[in-house]
Coordinates of C-alpha atoms in Angstrom, one line a residue:
M1 CA 32.9 -40.0 25.6
K2 CA 32.3 -40.9 28.9
R3 CA 28.6 -41.3 29.6
I4 CA 26.7 -39.0 32.0
G5 CA 26.1 -41.4 34.6
E6 CA 29.7 -42.2 34.9
I7 CA 30.7 -38.1 35.2
L8 CA 27.9 -37.9 37.9
I9 CA 29.3 -40.5 40.0
E10 CA 32.8 -39.1 39.5
L11 CA 32.0 -35.7 40.8
G12 CA 30.4 -37.3 43.5
L13 CA 26.9 -35.7 42.8
T14 CA 25.2 -39.2 42.8
T15 CA 25.6 -42.8 43.3
E16 CA 25.7 -45.6 41.2
Q17 CA 22.3 -47.0 42.8
T18 CA 20.4 -43.9 41.7
I19 CA 22.0 -44.1 38.2
Q20 CA 20.9 -47.8 37.9
Q21 CA 17.2 -46.6 39.0
A22 CA 17.2 -44.1 36.5
I23 CA 18.0 -46.3 33.8
E24 CA 15.5 -48.8 34.9
I25 CA 12.6 -46.3 34.7
K26 CA 13.9 -45.0 31.2
K27 CA 13.7 -48.8 30.2
A28 CA 10.2 -49.2 31.5
E29 CA 9.1 -45.9 29.8
G30 CA 10.4 -47.2 26.6
F31 CA 13.2 -44.7 26.5
K32 CA 10.8 -41.7 26.1
R33 CA 12.6 -39.6 28.3
R34 CA 16.5 -38.5 28.6
L35 CA 18.5 -39.9 31.5
G36 CA 19.0 -36.3 32.9
E37 CA 14.9 -35.5 33.2
I38 CA 14.6 -38.9 35.5
L39 CA 17.4 -37.9 37.4
M40 CA 16.3 -34.5 38.2
N41 CA 12.7 -36.4 39.3
L42 CA 15.1 -38.4 41.4
K43 CA 16.0 -35.2 43.4
L44 CA 19.4 -34.2 41.4
R45 CA 19.8 -30.6 40.6
E46 CA 19.5 -29.4 37.2
D47 CA 22.7 -27.3 37.7
D48 CA 24.6 -30.4 38.6
I49 CA 23.4 -32.4 35.5
L50 CA 24.2 -29.5 33.3
K51 CA 27.8 -29.3 34.8
A52 CA 28.0 -32.9 34.0
L53 CA 26.7 -32.6 30.1
S54 CA 29.2 -29.6 29.8
I55 CA 32.0 -31.9 30.7
Q56 CA 30.3 -34.8 28.7
F57 CA 30.2 -32.5 25.4
S58 CA 33.4 -30.3 26.4
M59 CA 30.7 -27.1 26.3
P60 CA 31.2 -24.5 28.8
Y61 CA 28.3 -24.4 31.3
I62 CA 26.8 -20.6 31.7
N63 CA 24.8 -19.0 34.7
F64 CA 22.0 -17.0 33.7
E65 CA 23.8 -13.8 35.4
E66 CA 26.5 -14.6 32.9
Y67 CA 24.4 -14.0 29.9
Q68 CA 25.3 -11.1 27.7
N69 CA 22.9 -8.7 26.1
E70 CA 24.8 -7.7 22.8
F71 CA 22.6 -9.5 20.5
P72 CA 20.8 -6.9 18.2
I73 CA 17.1 -8.1 18.4
N74 CA 16.5 -6.8 14.7
Y75 CA 19.0 -9.8 13.4
P76 CA 16.8 -12.2 11.1
I77 CA 16.6 -15.1 13.3
S78 CA 13.1 -16.5 14.2
L79 CA 12.1 -16.1 17.5
Q80 CA 10.0 -19.4 16.7
F81 CA 13.1 -21.4 15.9
L82 CA 14.7 -20.0 19.2
K83 CA 12.2 -21.2 21.4
E84 CA 11.8 -24.4 19.7
H85 CA 15.3 -25.4 20.1
L86 CA 15.9 -23.6 23.4
L87 CA 18.6 -21.4 22.1
Y88 CA 19.4 -17.9 23.2
P89 CA 22.1 -15.9 21.1
M90 CA 24.2 -13.9 23.3
S91 CA 26.3 -11.9 21.0
I92 CA 28.3 -11.9 18.0
T93 CA 32.2 -11.4 18.1
D94 CA 34.8 -12.0 15.4
G95 CA 32.3 -13.6 13.1
V96 CA 31.1 -16.2 15.8
I97 CA 27.4 -16.3 17.2
N98 CA 27.8 -17.2 20.9
V99 CA 24.8 -19.2 22.1
V100 CA 23.0 -20.7 25.1
I101 CA 21.5 -24.4 24.3
A102 CA 19.7 -26.4 27.0
D103 CA 20.2 -29.6 24.6
P104 CA 23.7 -30.1 23.7
T105 CA 22.8 -33.1 21.3
D106 CA 20.7 -30.7 19.3
V107 CA 23.6 -30.4 16.4
E108 CA 21.0 -30.1 14.0
A109 CA 19.7 -26.4 15.5
V110 CA 23.4 -25.6 15.5
E111 CA 23.6 -26.4 12.0
D112 CA 20.8 -24.6 10.8
L113 CA 21.9 -21.6 12.7
K114 CA 25.4 -21.6 10.9
V115 CA 23.9 -22.0 7.6
S116 CA 21.1 -19.3 7.8
T117 CA 23.6 -16.5 9.4
G118 CA 27.0 -17.8 7.6
Y119 CA 28.9 -17.5 10.9
A120 CA 30.5 -20.0 13.4
V121 CA 28.8 -21.0 16.1
K122 CA 30.0 -21.2 19.5
A123 CA 27.6 -23.0 22.1
Y124 CA 27.5 -22.9 25.9
I125 CA 24.9 -25.0 28.0
G126 CA 22.6 -23.5 29.9
R127 CA 19.3 -23.9 32.1
K128 CA 15.7 -24.5 30.0
D129 CA 14.1 -21.9 31.8
D130 CA 16.9 -19.1 32.0
I131 CA 17.0 -19.4 28.3
L132 CA 13.0 -18.6 28.2
I133 CA 13.2 -15.7 30.2
A134 CA 16.6 -14.6 28.3
L135 CA 14.5 -14.7 25.1
E136 CA 11.6 -13.0 26.4
N137 CA 13.7 -10.0 27.9
L138 CA 15.8 -10.0 24.4
Y139 CA 12.7 -10.2 21.7
G140 CA 9.9 -9.4 24.4
S141 CA 9.1 -5.7 23.7
R142 CA 8.6 -6.0 20.0
E143 CA 7.3 -9.8 19.9
A144 CA 5.3 -9.7 22.8
M145 CA 3.5 -6.3 22.1
M146 CA 2.5 -7.9 18.9
Q147 CA 1.5 -11.1 20.3
R148 CA -0.7 -9.1 22.8
L149 CA -2.5 -7.1 20.2
I150 CA -3.2 -10.2 18.0
E151 CA -4.5 -12.1 21.2
D152 CA -6.9 -8.8 22.0
V153 CA -8.3 -9.1 18.9
K154 CA -11.5 -11.6 19.1
E155 CA -11.3 -14.4 16.7
E156 CA -15.3 -13.4 15.6
E157 CA -14.0 -9.4 14.8
S158 CA -11.2 -10.5 12.6
D159 CA -12.3 -13.5 10.6
V160 CA -14.1 -12.1 7.9
E161 CA -15.5 -14.1 5.0
V162 CA -15.3 -13.0 1.4
S163 CA -18.9 -12.9 1.0
E164 CA -19.5 -10.1 3.7
E165 CA -21.1 -7.0 3.2
I166 CA -18.8 -3.9 2.5
T167 CA -20.4 -2.3 6.0
H168 CA -19.0 -5.4 8.1
L169 CA -15.4 -5.1 6.4
R170 CA -15.5 -1.4 7.0
E171 CA -16.5 -2.1 10.5
V172 CA -13.7 -4.8 10.9
A173 CA -10.8 -2.7 9.6
Q174 CA -11.9 -0.1 12.2
E175 CA -11.6 -2.2 15.2
K176 CA -9.0 -1.0 17.7
G177 CA -6.8 -4.1 17.5
I178 CA -6.5 -4.2 14.0
V179 CA -5.9 -0.6 13.7
Q180 CA -3.0 -1.1 16.1
I181 CA -1.4 -4.0 14.8
V182 CA -1.4 -2.1 11.3
N183 CA 0.2 0.7 12.9
V184 CA 3.0 -1.3 15.1
I185 CA 3.8 -3.0 11.6
I186 CA 4.4 0.2 9.7
E187 CA 5.9 2.0 12.8
N188 CA 8.5 -1.1 13.4
A189 CA 9.1 -0.8 9.5
L190 CA 10.3 3.0 10.0
K191 CA 12.4 2.0 13.0
D192 CA 14.1 -0.8 11.3
R193 CA 14.9 1.6 8.4
A194 CA 12.9 -0.4 5.9
S195 CA 11.9 0.8 2.7
D196 CA 9.2 -1.6 1.7
I197 CA 6.8 -3.7 3.8
H198 CA 5.4 -6.9 2.1
V199 CA 2.2 -8.4 3.8
E200 CA 2.1 -12.0 2.1
P201 CA -0.8 -14.3 2.5
L202 CA 0.3 -18.1 2.6
E203 CA -1.6 -21.2 3.2
N204 CA -1.9 -21.3 6.8
T205 CA -0.6 -17.7 7.9
V206 CA 0.2 -14.3 6.8
R207 CA 4.0 -13.6 6.6
V208 CA 5.2 -9.8 7.2
R209 CA 8.7 -8.8 5.5
Y210 CA 10.7 -5.8 5.6
R211 CA 13.0 -4.7 3.0
I212 CA 16.1 -3.4 4.6
D213 CA 19.1 -2.1 2.5
G214 CA 17.6 -3.9 -0.5
V215 CA 17.1 -7.2 1.2
L216 CA 13.9 -9.0 2.5
Y217 CA 13.8 -10.1 6.3
D218 CA 10.7 -12.1 7.8
K219 CA 9.7 -10.2 10.8
E220 CA 5.9 -11.2 11.7
D221 CA 3.6 -14.4 11.1
L222 CA -0.1 -13.4 11.9
P223 CA -2.5 -15.8 12.2
K224 CA -4.6 -16.7 9.1
R225 CA -8.0 -15.8 10.5
M226 CA -6.9 -11.9 10.7
Q227 CA -5.9 -11.8 6.9
S228 CA -9.1 -10.1 5.4
A229 CA -9.0 -7.8 8.4
I230 CA -5.6 -6.7 7.9
S231 CA -5.9 -6.1 4.3
S232 CA -9.2 -4.4 4.8
R233 CA -7.6 -2.1 7.1
I234 CA -4.8 -1.1 4.9
K235 CA -7.0 -0.8 1.9
L236 CA -9.2 1.5 3.7
M237 CA -6.3 3.9 5.0
S238 CA -4.9 3.9 1.3
Q239 CA -8.6 4.8 -0.1
M240 CA -8.8 1.8 -2.2
N241 CA -12.2 -0.5 -2.7
I242 CA -12.0 -2.8 0.3
A243 CA -14.8 -5.1 -1.1
E244 CA -12.7 -5.7 -4.5
R245 CA -10.2 -8.5 -4.0
R246 CA -10.2 -10.1 -7.8
L247 CA -8.4 -7.2 -9.6
P248 CA -4.8 -5.6 -8.5
Q249 CA -5.2 -2.1 -7.1
D250 CA -2.9 0.8 -5.8
G251 CA -3.2 3.4 -3.3
R252 CA -1.6 5.8 -1.0
I253 CA -1.7 6.4 2.7
R254 CA -0.5 10.0 3.9
D255 CA -0.2 10.0 7.8
K256 CA 2.2 10.5 10.7
F257 CA 4.1 7.7 12.2
V258 CA 7.0 7.9 14.7
G259 CA 6.6 11.6 14.6
K260 CA 7.0 11.9 10.8
D261 CA 5.2 12.5 7.9
I262 CA 5.1 9.5 6.1
D263 CA 3.9 8.9 2.2
I264 CA 3.2 5.3 1.9
R265 CA 2.7 4.1 -1.8
V266 CA 0.5 0.8 -1.7
S267 CA -0.3 -2.1 -4.1
T268 CA -2.4 -5.0 -3.9
L269 CA -2.2 -8.3 -5.9
P270 CA -4.5 -11.5 -5.9
T271 CA -3.2 -14.5 -5.3
I272 CA -4.3 -18.2 -4.6
Y273 CA -4.1 -17.3 -0.9
G274 CA -5.4 -13.9 -0.9
E275 CA -4.3 -10.3 -1.6
S276 CA -0.7 -9.7 -1.3
I277 CA 0.0 -6.1 -0.1
V278 CA 3.3 -4.1 -0.9
M279 CA 3.9 -0.9 1.0
R280 CA 6.3 1.4 0.0
L281 CA 7.6 3.8 2.8
L282 CA 8.7 7.3 1.6
D283 CA 9.6 9.9 4.3
R284 CA 8.5 13.4 2.8
A285 CA 10.7 15.5 5.1
S286 CA 14.1 13.5 5.0
T287 CA 16.9 15.1 3.3
F288 CA 18.1 13.8 0.0
F289 CA 21.6 12.6 -0.7
T290 CA 24.2 14.9 -2.8
L291 CA 25.7 13.1 -5.8
E292 CA 29.1 12.6 -3.8
E293 CA 27.0 11.0 -0.8
L294 CA 25.5 8.6 -3.5
G295 CA 28.9 7.1 -4.5
F296 CA 30.0 9.3 -7.1
T297 CA 33.9 9.1 -7.6
P298 CA 35.9 12.4 -8.4
D299 CA 36.1 11.5 -12.2
L300 CA 32.8 10.4 -12.8
L301 CA 31.4 13.4 -10.7
G302 CA 33.5 15.6 -13.1
Q303 CA 32.1 13.8 -16.3
Y304 CA 28.7 14.1 -15.4
E305 CA 28.7 17.5 -14.2
G306 CA 29.9 18.6 -17.8
L307 CA 26.5 16.9 -18.6
I308 CA 24.1 18.3 -16.4
H309 CA 25.5 21.7 -16.7
K310 CA 24.6 21.8 -20.6
P311 CA 21.7 23.9 -21.7
Y312 CA 19.5 21.6 -23.6
G313 CA 19.6 18.0 -24.2
M314 CA 18.4 14.7 -22.8
I315 CA 19.8 12.7 -20.1
L316 CA 18.4 9.3 -18.9
M317 CA 18.9 7.2 -15.9
T318 CA 18.2 3.6 -16.2
G319 CA 18.1 0.3 -13.9
P320 CA 15.5 -2.0 -12.3
T321 CA 12.8 -0.6 -10.0
G322 CA 14.4 0.4 -6.5
S323 CA 17.9 1.0 -8.1
G324 CA 18.2 4.7 -6.9
K325 CA 17.4 6.2 -10.3
T326 CA 15.2 9.0 -8.9
T327 CA 17.3 9.6 -5.8
T328 CA 20.3 10.2 -8.7
L329 CA 17.8 12.9 -10.4
Y330 CA 16.8 14.7 -7.3
A331 CA 20.5 15.0 -6.5
S332 CA 21.2 16.2 -9.9
L333 CA 18.6 18.8 -9.8
A334 CA 19.7 20.1 -6.7
K335 CA 23.4 20.4 -7.9
I336 CA 22.0 22.9 -10.7
N337 CA 19.4 24.4 -8.9
S338 CA 19.8 28.3 -8.8
P339 CA 17.6 31.5 -8.8
D340 CA 18.1 32.0 -12.3
K341 CA 16.6 28.6 -13.7
K342 CA 13.1 27.4 -13.7
I343 CA 13.1 23.8 -12.8
I344 CA 9.7 21.9 -13.3
T345 CA 9.3 18.2 -12.5
I346 CA 6.4 15.6 -13.2
E347 CA 6.5 12.7 -10.8
E348 CA 4.5 9.6 -9.9
P349 CA 4.8 9.8 -6.8
V350 CA 6.6 13.2 -5.6
E351 CA 9.1 11.4 -3.4
Y352 CA 10.9 14.5 -1.9
L353 CA 10.2 18.2 -2.1
L354 CA 13.0 20.3 -3.4
A355 CA 13.0 23.9 -2.6
G356 CA 12.5 26.5 -5.2
I357 CA 11.6 23.8 -7.7
N358 CA 7.7 23.3 -9.3
Q359 CA 6.9 19.6 -8.7
I360 CA 3.7 18.1 -10.2
Q361 CA 2.1 15.0 -9.1
V362 CA 0.9 12.4 -11.9
R363 CA -3.2 12.0 -11.5
P364 CA -4.5 9.5 -14.2
K365 CA -7.6 9.4 -12.8
I366 CA -8.3 12.9 -14.1
G367 CA -6.1 12.7 -17.1
L368 CA -3.0 14.2 -15.8
T369 CA -0.6 11.7 -17.2
F370 CA 3.2 12.2 -17.7
A371 CA 2.6 13.0 -21.5
S372 CA -0.5 15.5 -21.1
G373 CA 1.3 17.0 -18.1
L374 CA 4.5 17.5 -20.0
R375 CA 2.5 19.2 -22.8
H376 CA 1.8 22.0 -20.5
I377 CA 4.9 22.2 -18.9
V378 CA 7.0 23.1 -22.2
R379 CA 4.5 26.0 -22.4
Q380 CA 5.7 27.5 -18.8
D381 CA 9.1 28.5 -20.0
P382 CA 11.0 26.2 -18.1
D383 CA 14.8 25.8 -18.4
V384 CA 15.0 22.3 -17.0
I385 CA 12.5 19.4 -17.1
M386 CA 12.3 16.1 -15.2
V387 CA 9.9 13.3 -16.3
G388 CA 9.7 10.6 -13.8
E389 CA 9.8 8.0 -16.4
I390 CA 9.3 7.4 -20.1
R391 CA 6.7 4.7 -20.5
D392 CA 5.3 5.1 -24.0
I393 CA 6.4 6.6 -27.3
E394 CA 3.8 9.4 -26.5
T395 CA 5.8 10.6 -23.9
A396 CA 9.3 9.7 -25.6
G397 CA 8.1 12.0 -28.5
I398 CA 7.3 15.0 -26.5
S399 CA 10.2 14.7 -24.2
I400 CA 12.5 14.5 -27.2
H401 CA 10.5 17.6 -28.7
A402 CA 11.3 19.6 -25.4
A403 CA 14.7 18.6 -25.8
L404 CA 15.1 19.8 -29.3
T405 CA 13.5 23.4 -28.6
G406 CA 16.3 24.3 -25.7
H407 CA 15.3 22.5 -22.6
L408 CA 17.6 20.5 -20.5
L409 CA 15.3 17.2 -19.8
F410 CA 16.2 14.3 -17.3
S411 CA 14.3 11.0 -17.1
T412 CA 14.2 7.4 -16.3
L413 CA 13.9 4.2 -18.4
H414 CA 14.0 0.5 -17.2
T415 CA 17.1 -1.1 -18.9
N416 CA 19.7 -3.3 -17.7
D417 CA 22.4 -1.1 -18.8
A418 CA 23.2 2.2 -20.3
P419 CA 23.8 1.2 -24.0
G420 CA 20.3 -0.9 -23.8
A421 CA 18.6 2.5 -23.1
I422 CA 19.5 3.8 -26.8
T423 CA 17.9 0.4 -28.2
R424 CA 14.8 0.8 -25.8
L425 CA 14.1 4.3 -27.3
L426 CA 14.4 3.0 -30.7
D427 CA 12.4 -0.1 -30.3
M428 CA 9.3 2.2 -28.6
G429 CA 9.5 4.0 -32.2
V430 CA 11.5 7.0 -31.5
E431 CA 13.2 8.0 -34.9
N432 CA 17.0 7.3 -34.7
Y433 CA 18.2 10.7 -35.9
L434 CA 15.8 12.4 -33.0
A435 CA 17.3 10.0 -30.6
S436 CA 21.2 10.8 -32.1
S437 CA 20.3 14.6 -31.8
T438 CA 18.9 15.0 -28.3
L439 CA 20.6 12.2 -26.4
I440 CA 23.7 14.0 -24.4
G441 CA 24.3 11.0 -21.7
I442 CA 22.7 7.8 -20.3
M443 CA 23.6 6.6 -16.8
A444 CA 23.0 3.1 -15.5
Q445 CA 22.9 2.3 -12.1
R446 CA 22.5 -0.3 -8.9
L447 CA 22.5 0.2 -5.2
V448 CA 24.9 -2.1 -3.1
R449 CA 25.2 -2.0 0.4
R450 CA 28.0 -0.4 2.4
I451 CA 30.2 -2.0 4.8
C452 CA 29.4 -1.5 8.1
P453 CA 31.9 1.1 9.5
Q454 CA 31.5 -0.3 13.0
C455 CA 32.7 -3.9 12.4
K456 CA 34.7 -3.6 9.1
I457 CA 37.8 -5.6 8.8
S458 CA 40.5 -6.4 6.1
Y459 CA 41.1 -9.7 4.9
K460 CA 43.2 -11.4 2.3
P461 CA 41.0 -13.2 -0.3
E462 CA 41.2 -16.7 -1.4
G463 CA 41.9 -18.2 -4.3
D464 CA 43.0 -16.2 -7.7
I465 CA 40.3 -13.4 -8.2
S466 CA 42.5 -11.4 -10.7
Q467 CA 41.9 -14.4 -12.9
E468 CA 38.0 -14.3 -12.4
F469 CA 37.4 -10.7 -12.3
G470 CA 40.7 -9.4 -14.0
I471 CA 42.0 -7.3 -11.0
T472 CA 44.9 -7.7 -8.8
V473 CA 44.3 -7.3 -5.2
N474 CA 45.7 -8.4 -2.1
T475 CA 43.5 -6.8 0.6
L476 CA 39.8 -6.9 0.5
Y477 CA 37.1 -5.6 3.1
K478 CA 34.0 -7.0 5.0
G479 CA 31.6 -6.5 7.8
M480 CA 32.2 -9.0 11.0
G481 CA 28.6 -7.9 12.2
C482 CA 27.8 -6.0 15.0
E483 CA 24.7 -4.3 17.0
Y484 CA 24.8 -1.3 14.8
C485 CA 24.3 -3.1 11.6
N486 CA 21.8 -5.8 13.2
S487 CA 24.6 -8.2 12.6
T488 CA 24.4 -8.4 8.7
G489 CA 27.8 -6.6 8.2
Y490 CA 26.2 -4.1 6.1
R491 CA 24.8 -0.2 7.2
G492 CA 23.3 1.9 4.4
R493 CA 23.6 1.8 0.4
L494 CA 25.5 3.6 -2.3
G495 CA 25.4 3.4 -6.1
I496 CA 27.4 2.0 -8.7
F497 CA 27.4 3.6 -12.1
E498 CA 27.7 3.4 -15.9
L499 CA 28.0 6.6 -17.5
L500 CA 27.5 6.8 -21.3
I501 CA 28.7 10.2 -22.5
I502 CA 26.8 10.0 -26.5
R503 CA 29.9 11.6 -28.4
D504 CA 30.1 11.5 -32.3
E505 CA 31.0 7.8 -32.9
I506 CA 28.2 6.6 -30.4
R507 CA 25.6 9.2 -32.7
T508 CA 27.1 7.6 -36.0
L509 CA 26.1 4.0 -34.4
I510 CA 22.6 5.0 -33.5
M511 CA 22.0 6.4 -36.9
E512 CA 23.2 3.2 -38.4
R513 CA 20.4 1.4 -35.8
A514 CA 23.7 -0.6 -34.3
T515 CA 22.8 -3.5 -31.7
T516 CA 23.1 -3.1 -27.6
K517 CA 26.4 -5.2 -27.8
E518 CA 27.9 -2.7 -30.6
L519 CA 27.0 0.1 -28.7
K520 CA 28.1 -1.1 -25.5
A521 CA 31.9 -2.4 -27.3
K522 CA 32.5 1.2 -28.7
A523 CA 31.2 3.0 -25.4
I524 CA 33.8 0.9 -23.7
S525 CA 36.6 1.6 -25.8
L526 CA 36.0 5.4 -25.7
G527 CA 36.5 5.2 -21.8
M528 CA 33.0 4.1 -20.4
R529 CA 33.7 2.2 -17.1
T530 CA 30.7 -0.6 -16.9
L531 CA 28.3 -1.5 -13.5
R532 CA 30.9 -4.1 -12.4
E533 CA 33.9 -2.5 -13.2
D534 CA 33.0 0.8 -10.9
G535 CA 31.7 -1.9 -8.4
L536 CA 34.6 -4.0 -8.1
R537 CA 36.7 -0.6 -7.7
K538 CA 34.3 0.3 -4.8
A539 CA 35.1 -3.0 -3.3
I540 CA 38.8 -2.6 -3.6
E541 CA 38.5 0.6 -1.9
G542 CA 36.3 -0.9 1.0
S543 CA 32.8 0.5 0.5
T544 CA 31.2 -2.4 -0.1
T545 CA 32.0 -6.4 -0.8
I546 CA 32.4 -8.2 -4.4
D547 CA 29.5 -10.5 -2.9
E548 CA 27.5 -7.5 -3.5
V549 CA 28.8 -6.1 -6.7
L550 CA 27.9 -10.1 -7.9
R551 CA 24.5 -9.7 -6.3
V552 CA 23.6 -6.7 -8.6
T553 CA 25.5 -7.3 -11.8
Q554 CA 25.9 -9.8 -14.5
V555 CA 28.4 -10.9 -16.1
E556 CA 30.0 -8.5 -19.0
I557 CA 29.5 -10.4 -22.5

């Protein structure tokens, strides 16, 4: 590789005497500065030095006027990282991030970018000042707004000690700057289609993350001094005890943000660095999905509709928190809702408003729990009942009684798969003959991210996936990343499902108190498609990716 001095001399941009002078200065300073910086002090133009670096590192030089503005601002690359390494991301094309860099020797920054994004990187050389201006233009609207709000909050207004009185905490939580910061965090999350906001105290900062399509992304870093004020503001909005910091609390915010009526479930948890806060965002006016839109295939839909149109019995949805169980229940109720049916739900919280359906909000503080509410619901002559969750034997017992006495009952359980729900009920204390008599179907589900339709491409999978997954396929699909999907390759989510229909063979095993493994083996032999099988089928069809299916399912044993 030629030295930069040699290249500058060959280009006729300087003389050998000037290069020698710069080298002497560099030695005298103890090699603390780069040769290019010294040459600029000796009246060489920065553009000329960058052109020489372009030749030296075989890296194209680019003017500010040529910078592209196609990079999505919501892509999870820290602005602090970009400023520190003087990197400007211009665009993503064909799986390659095009960036402008001021220092072509900063190989570590390029490698970090490759690892964090999963994309190849094509680097161009550009001026330092141009990169900083471009970053301000790209990130400025959101980042600059938040920075201005933070700077506007005086240190004494946000720095609240734990020992402060409640009155002072309340005053600080109502300061204009703190109110604006919390509102901006919520509004930005809604604009980014986030389902949850995580406000997490760390040792020296307060991290704000958004969960978008099931994945967490870093969004803001707030000063540590603002931690108490931000926590107090959120707790005040959600009607919590702002003075209590030692115990977990739950609350709710109902307000209008970005022109929408938003219901926010708030949870606080004391950690060693302060209170961790999670806010779940629910748009009360949003439209819910149909079963088809959720990802039900025609054959699964036919089987499931056969269950939900039965006159009585119990149907359970299983899966972890955030797997879409309630959304599927709403879609099921909407499917069977008609003027000749009375449908009553008891939920915590009421996430969607359904026309023509009686919906009850659980209020434990005044004694309205799932169990107590369900006792009164059965006296209201309903045809269909939805119980938000079966959490204890009391709720389970009343639910089973309702299903035995001529009601169709829907509810949810937290189990990993469909057969596991049967074992869970028996472990809770439900008699095996009651479970056998009332259960008619169990649906396990997970949510996977959809491949972005704007940048979706096909590719030939590497290696022998037929041996690993038991499928034969020559073509799979993935998203390359574009502005529409914030360069993630995914946009939105769909469900993968495991439907266990309770047939006579399964009822016999329930009476025998069979293990989950035995129940699953029998269900598969009767035609049940497992979660992973349904996910792989959707990956082959091009709705999602193999990686997504592996992320949310476990190996079948």
